[in-house]
Tab-separated table of C-alpha atoms in Angstrom:
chain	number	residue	atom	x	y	z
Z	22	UNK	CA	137.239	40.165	209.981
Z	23	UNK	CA	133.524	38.310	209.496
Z	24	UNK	CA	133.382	35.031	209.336
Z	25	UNK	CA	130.558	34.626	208.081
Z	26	UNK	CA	130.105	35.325	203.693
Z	27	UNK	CA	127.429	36.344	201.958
Z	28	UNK	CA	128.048	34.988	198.371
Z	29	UNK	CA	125.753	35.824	194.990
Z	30	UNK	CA	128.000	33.340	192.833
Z	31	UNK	CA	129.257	29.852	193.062
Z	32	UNK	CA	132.751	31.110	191.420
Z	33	UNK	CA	132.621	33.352	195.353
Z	34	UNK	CA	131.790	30.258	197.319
Z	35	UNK	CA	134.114	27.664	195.247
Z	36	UNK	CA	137.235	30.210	196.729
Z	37	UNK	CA	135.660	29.732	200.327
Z	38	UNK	CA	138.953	27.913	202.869
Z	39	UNK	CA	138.970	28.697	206.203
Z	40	UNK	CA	141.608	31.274	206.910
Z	41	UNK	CA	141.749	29.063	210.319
Z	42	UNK	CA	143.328	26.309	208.814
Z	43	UNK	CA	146.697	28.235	208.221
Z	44	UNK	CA	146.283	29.721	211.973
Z	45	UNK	CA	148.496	28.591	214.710
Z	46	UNK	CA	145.551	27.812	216.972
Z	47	UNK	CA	144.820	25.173	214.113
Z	48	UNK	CA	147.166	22.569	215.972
Z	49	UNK	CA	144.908	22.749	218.607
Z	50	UNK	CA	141.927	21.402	216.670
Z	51	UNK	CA	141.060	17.358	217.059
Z	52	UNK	CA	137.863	17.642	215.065
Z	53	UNK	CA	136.061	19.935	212.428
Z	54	UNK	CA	132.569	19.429	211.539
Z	55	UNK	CA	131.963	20.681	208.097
Z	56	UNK	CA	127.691	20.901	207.367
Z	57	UNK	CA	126.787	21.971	204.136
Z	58	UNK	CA	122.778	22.445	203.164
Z	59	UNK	CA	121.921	21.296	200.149
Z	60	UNK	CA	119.192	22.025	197.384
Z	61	UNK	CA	116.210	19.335	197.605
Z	62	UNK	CA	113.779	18.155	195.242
Z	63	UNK	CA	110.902	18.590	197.695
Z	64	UNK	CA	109.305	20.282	200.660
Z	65	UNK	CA	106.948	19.207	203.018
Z	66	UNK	CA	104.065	19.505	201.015
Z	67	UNK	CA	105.240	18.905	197.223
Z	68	UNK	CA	107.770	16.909	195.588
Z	69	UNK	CA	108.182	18.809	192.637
Z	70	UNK	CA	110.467	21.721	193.810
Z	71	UNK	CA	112.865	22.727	190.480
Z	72	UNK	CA	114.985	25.986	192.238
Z	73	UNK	CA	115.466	28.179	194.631
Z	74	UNK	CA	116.158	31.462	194.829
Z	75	UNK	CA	117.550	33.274	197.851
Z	76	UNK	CA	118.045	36.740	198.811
Z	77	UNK	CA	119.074	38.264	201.999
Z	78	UNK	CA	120.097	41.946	203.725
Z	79	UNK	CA	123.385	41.251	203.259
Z	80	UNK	CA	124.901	43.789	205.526
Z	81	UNK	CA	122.709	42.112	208.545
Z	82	UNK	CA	122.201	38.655	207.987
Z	83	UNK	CA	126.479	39.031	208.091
Z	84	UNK	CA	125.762	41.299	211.351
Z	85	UNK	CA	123.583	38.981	213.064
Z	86	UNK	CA	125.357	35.640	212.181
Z	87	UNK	CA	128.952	36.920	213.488
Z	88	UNK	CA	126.858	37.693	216.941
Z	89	UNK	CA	125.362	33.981	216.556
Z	90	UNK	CA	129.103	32.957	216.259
Z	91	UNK	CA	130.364	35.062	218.948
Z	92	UNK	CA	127.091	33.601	221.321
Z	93	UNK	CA	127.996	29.501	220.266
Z	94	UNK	CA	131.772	30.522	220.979
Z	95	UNK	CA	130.468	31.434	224.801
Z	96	UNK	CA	128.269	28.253	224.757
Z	97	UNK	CA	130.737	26.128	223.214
Z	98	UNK	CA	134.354	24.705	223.782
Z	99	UNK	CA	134.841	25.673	220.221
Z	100	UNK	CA	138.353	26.852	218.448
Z	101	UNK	CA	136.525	28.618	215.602
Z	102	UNK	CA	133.256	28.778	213.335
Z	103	UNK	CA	132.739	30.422	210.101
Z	104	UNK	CA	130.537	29.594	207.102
Z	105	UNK	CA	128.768	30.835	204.103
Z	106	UNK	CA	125.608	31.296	202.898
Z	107	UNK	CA	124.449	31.519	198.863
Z	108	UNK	CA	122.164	33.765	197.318
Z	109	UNK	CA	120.611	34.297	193.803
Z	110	UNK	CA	118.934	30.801	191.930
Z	111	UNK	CA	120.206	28.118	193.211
Z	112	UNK	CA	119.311	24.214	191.794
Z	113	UNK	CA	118.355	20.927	192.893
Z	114	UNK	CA	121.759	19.054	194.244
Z	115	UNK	CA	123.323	22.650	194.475
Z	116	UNK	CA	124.927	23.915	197.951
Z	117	UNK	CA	122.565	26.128	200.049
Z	118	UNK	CA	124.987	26.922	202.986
Z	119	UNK	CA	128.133	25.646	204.632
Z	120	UNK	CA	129.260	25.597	208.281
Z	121	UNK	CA	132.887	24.378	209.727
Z	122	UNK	CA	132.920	24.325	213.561
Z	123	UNK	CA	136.464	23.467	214.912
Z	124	UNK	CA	136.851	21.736	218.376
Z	125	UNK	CA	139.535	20.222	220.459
Z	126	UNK	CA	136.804	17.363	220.868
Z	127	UNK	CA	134.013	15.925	218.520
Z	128	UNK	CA	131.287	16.685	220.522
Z	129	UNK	CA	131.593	20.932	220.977
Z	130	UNK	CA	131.903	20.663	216.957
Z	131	UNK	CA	128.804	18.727	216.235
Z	132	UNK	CA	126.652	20.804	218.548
Z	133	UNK	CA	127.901	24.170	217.753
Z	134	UNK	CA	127.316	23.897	213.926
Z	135	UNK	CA	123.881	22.509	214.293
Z	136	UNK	CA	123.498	25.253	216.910
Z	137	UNK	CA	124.629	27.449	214.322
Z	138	UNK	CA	122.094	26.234	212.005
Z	139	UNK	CA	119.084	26.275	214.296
Z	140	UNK	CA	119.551	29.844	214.833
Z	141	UNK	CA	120.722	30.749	211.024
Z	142	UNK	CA	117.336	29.776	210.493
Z	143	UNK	CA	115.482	31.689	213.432
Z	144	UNK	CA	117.542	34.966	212.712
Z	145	UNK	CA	119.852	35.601	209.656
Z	146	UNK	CA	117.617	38.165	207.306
Z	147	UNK	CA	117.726	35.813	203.790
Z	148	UNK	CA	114.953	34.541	202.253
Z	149	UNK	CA	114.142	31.778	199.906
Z	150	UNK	CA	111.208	31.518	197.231
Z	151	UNK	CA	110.464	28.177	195.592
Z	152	UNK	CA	110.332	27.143	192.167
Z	153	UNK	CA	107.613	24.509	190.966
Z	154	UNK	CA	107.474	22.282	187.929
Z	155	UNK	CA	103.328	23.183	187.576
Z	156	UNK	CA	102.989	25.941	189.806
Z	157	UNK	CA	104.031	29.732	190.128
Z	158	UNK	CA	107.153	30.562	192.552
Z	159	UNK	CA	106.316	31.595	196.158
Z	160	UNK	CA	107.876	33.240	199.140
Z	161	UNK	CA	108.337	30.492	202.247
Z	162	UNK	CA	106.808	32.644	204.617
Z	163	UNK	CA	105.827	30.063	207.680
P	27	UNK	CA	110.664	62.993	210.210
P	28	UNK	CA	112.007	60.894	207.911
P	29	UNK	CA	112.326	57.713	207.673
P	30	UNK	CA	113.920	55.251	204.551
P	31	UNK	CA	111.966	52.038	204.412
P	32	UNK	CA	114.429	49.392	202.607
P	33	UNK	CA	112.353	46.446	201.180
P	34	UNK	CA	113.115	42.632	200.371
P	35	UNK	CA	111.220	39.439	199.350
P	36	UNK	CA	107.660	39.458	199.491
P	37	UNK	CA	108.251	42.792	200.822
P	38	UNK	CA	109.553	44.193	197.906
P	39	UNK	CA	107.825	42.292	195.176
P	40	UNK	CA	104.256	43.550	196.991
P	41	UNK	CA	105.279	47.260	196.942
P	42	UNK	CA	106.945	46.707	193.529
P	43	UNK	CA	110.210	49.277	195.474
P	44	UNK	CA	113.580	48.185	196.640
P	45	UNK	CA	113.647	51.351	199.057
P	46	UNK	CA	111.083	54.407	199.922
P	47	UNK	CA	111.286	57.597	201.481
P	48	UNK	CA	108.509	58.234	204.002
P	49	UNK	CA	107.554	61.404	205.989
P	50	UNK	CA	106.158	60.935	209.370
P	51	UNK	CA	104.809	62.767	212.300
P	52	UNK	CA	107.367	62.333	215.602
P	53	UNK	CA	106.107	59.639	218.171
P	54	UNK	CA	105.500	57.017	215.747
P	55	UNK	CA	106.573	53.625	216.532
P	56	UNK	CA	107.999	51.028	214.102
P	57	UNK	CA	104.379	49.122	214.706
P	58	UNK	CA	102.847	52.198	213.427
P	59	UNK	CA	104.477	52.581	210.311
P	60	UNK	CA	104.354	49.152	209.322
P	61	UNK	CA	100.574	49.402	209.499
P	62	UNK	CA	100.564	52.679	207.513
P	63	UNK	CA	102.713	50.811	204.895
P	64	UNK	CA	100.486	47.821	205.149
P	65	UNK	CA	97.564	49.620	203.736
P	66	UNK	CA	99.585	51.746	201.088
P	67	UNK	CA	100.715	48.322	199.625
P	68	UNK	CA	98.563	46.307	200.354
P	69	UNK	CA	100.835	43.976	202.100
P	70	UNK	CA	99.983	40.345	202.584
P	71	UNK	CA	101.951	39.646	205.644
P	72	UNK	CA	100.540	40.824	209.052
P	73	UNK	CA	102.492	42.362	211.346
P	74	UNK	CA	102.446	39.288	213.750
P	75	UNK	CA	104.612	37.433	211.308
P	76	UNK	CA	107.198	40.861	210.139
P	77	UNK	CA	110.234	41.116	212.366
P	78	UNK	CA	111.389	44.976	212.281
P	79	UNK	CA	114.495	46.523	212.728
P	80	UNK	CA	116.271	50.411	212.417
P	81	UNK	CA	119.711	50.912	211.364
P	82	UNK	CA	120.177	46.981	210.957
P	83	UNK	CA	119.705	46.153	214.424
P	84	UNK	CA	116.158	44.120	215.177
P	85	UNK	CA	114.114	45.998	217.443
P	86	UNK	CA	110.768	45.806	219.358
P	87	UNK	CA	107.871	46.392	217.572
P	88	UNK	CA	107.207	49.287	219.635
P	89	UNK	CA	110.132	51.028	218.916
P	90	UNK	CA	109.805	54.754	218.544
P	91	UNK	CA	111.349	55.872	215.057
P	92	UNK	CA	113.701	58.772	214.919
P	93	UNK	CA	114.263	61.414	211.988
P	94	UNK	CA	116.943	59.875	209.805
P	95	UNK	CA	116.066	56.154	211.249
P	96	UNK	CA	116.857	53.605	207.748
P	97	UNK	CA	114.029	51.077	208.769
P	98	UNK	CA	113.586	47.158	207.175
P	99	UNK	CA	110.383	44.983	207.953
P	100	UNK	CA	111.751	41.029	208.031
P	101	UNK	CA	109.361	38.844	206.520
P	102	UNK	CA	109.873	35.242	207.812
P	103	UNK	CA	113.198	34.429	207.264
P	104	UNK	CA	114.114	31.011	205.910
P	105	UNK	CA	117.633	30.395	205.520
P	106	UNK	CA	119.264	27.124	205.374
């Protein structure tokens, strides 16, 4: 099973629990970091960013972030990782992405999901293209 | 050979196709065809900044394709 969802509609991501939670294992946990990335009015250059819209290869960017998983759960004292990530137009204030990390202790939880992040970023196939107020939409491709 | 191209993002929008079938002579790398695609579409992007892979696993650049090889060009990704 992945842990990792690719979802095109926020009806999808609103039925998003953590099948850990009603795991045995689950006991074990002492902390779970929950990150969620969120929809901002502004890049580094402009403040007037109105939407997003994201697309990815689903069938990889699910691929490659399982094998991110499976590398933080070799790197990490975690109990279990999973997330999601959205795609289609997404709005100011909306969520982008969410990660849980579980740990026995804070500290393998708060590393692993940024971890998880840094490399979401580096590897998972999805795109995003920004919507202005006074400009045309563009591809982030830095 | 040949060889399915599958588009996305800029990608896609620049060669106005979700997916392409291409015909190519054996020995080609991945490099190679990106460069041949490059100047059919006119693509933006140089190859410096496309990540490739075949069959949905990234490869090296200098991958040699195989007949039947589904091939996707990454664009910089920007997830998150």
């Amino acid at each position: 099973m992945n842990n990792f969802h690719i979802y095109e509609t926020k009806e999808e991501a609103s039925e998003f629990k953590s099948t850990f939670e009603d795991s045995k294992e689950y006991s074990r946990t002492g902390a779970k970091v929950l990150f969620e990335g969120i929809v901002r009015n502004h890049n580094e250059l402009r403040d007037d960013v109105e939407k997003l819209f994201y697309e990815s290869h689903k069938e990889m960017a699910i691929k490659e972030v399982s094998k991110i998983f499976d590398e933080l759960k070799e790197e990490f004292d975690i109990l279990h990782i999973e997330g999601y990530h959205m795609t289609g137009m997404l709005e100011v204030r909306d969520i982008a992405v969410v990660i849980i990390a579980y740990s026995e202790h804070r500290a393998d939880a708060f590393y692993a999901a940024k971890k998880a992040m840094d490399l979401i970023k580096e590897r998972a196939p999805i795109w995003k293209k920004e919507s202005y107020k006074e400009e045309k939409s563009k591809w982030i491709n830095h | 050979m040949k060889i399915k191209v599958v588009y996305f993002a800029s990608l896609r929008e620049e060669s106005k196709l979700s997916e392409e079938s291409i015909e190519l002579e054996s020995g080609k790398s991945v490099a190679d065809l990106y460069e041949l695609l490059k100047q059919k579409h006119n693509f933006s992007l140089d190859i410096s900044k496309v990540k490739m892979a075949i069959n949905d696993e990234y490869v090296d650049v200098n991958s040699e394709l195989k007949d039947g090889n589904e091939v996707v060009f990454i664009p910089p990704v920007a997830g998150g």
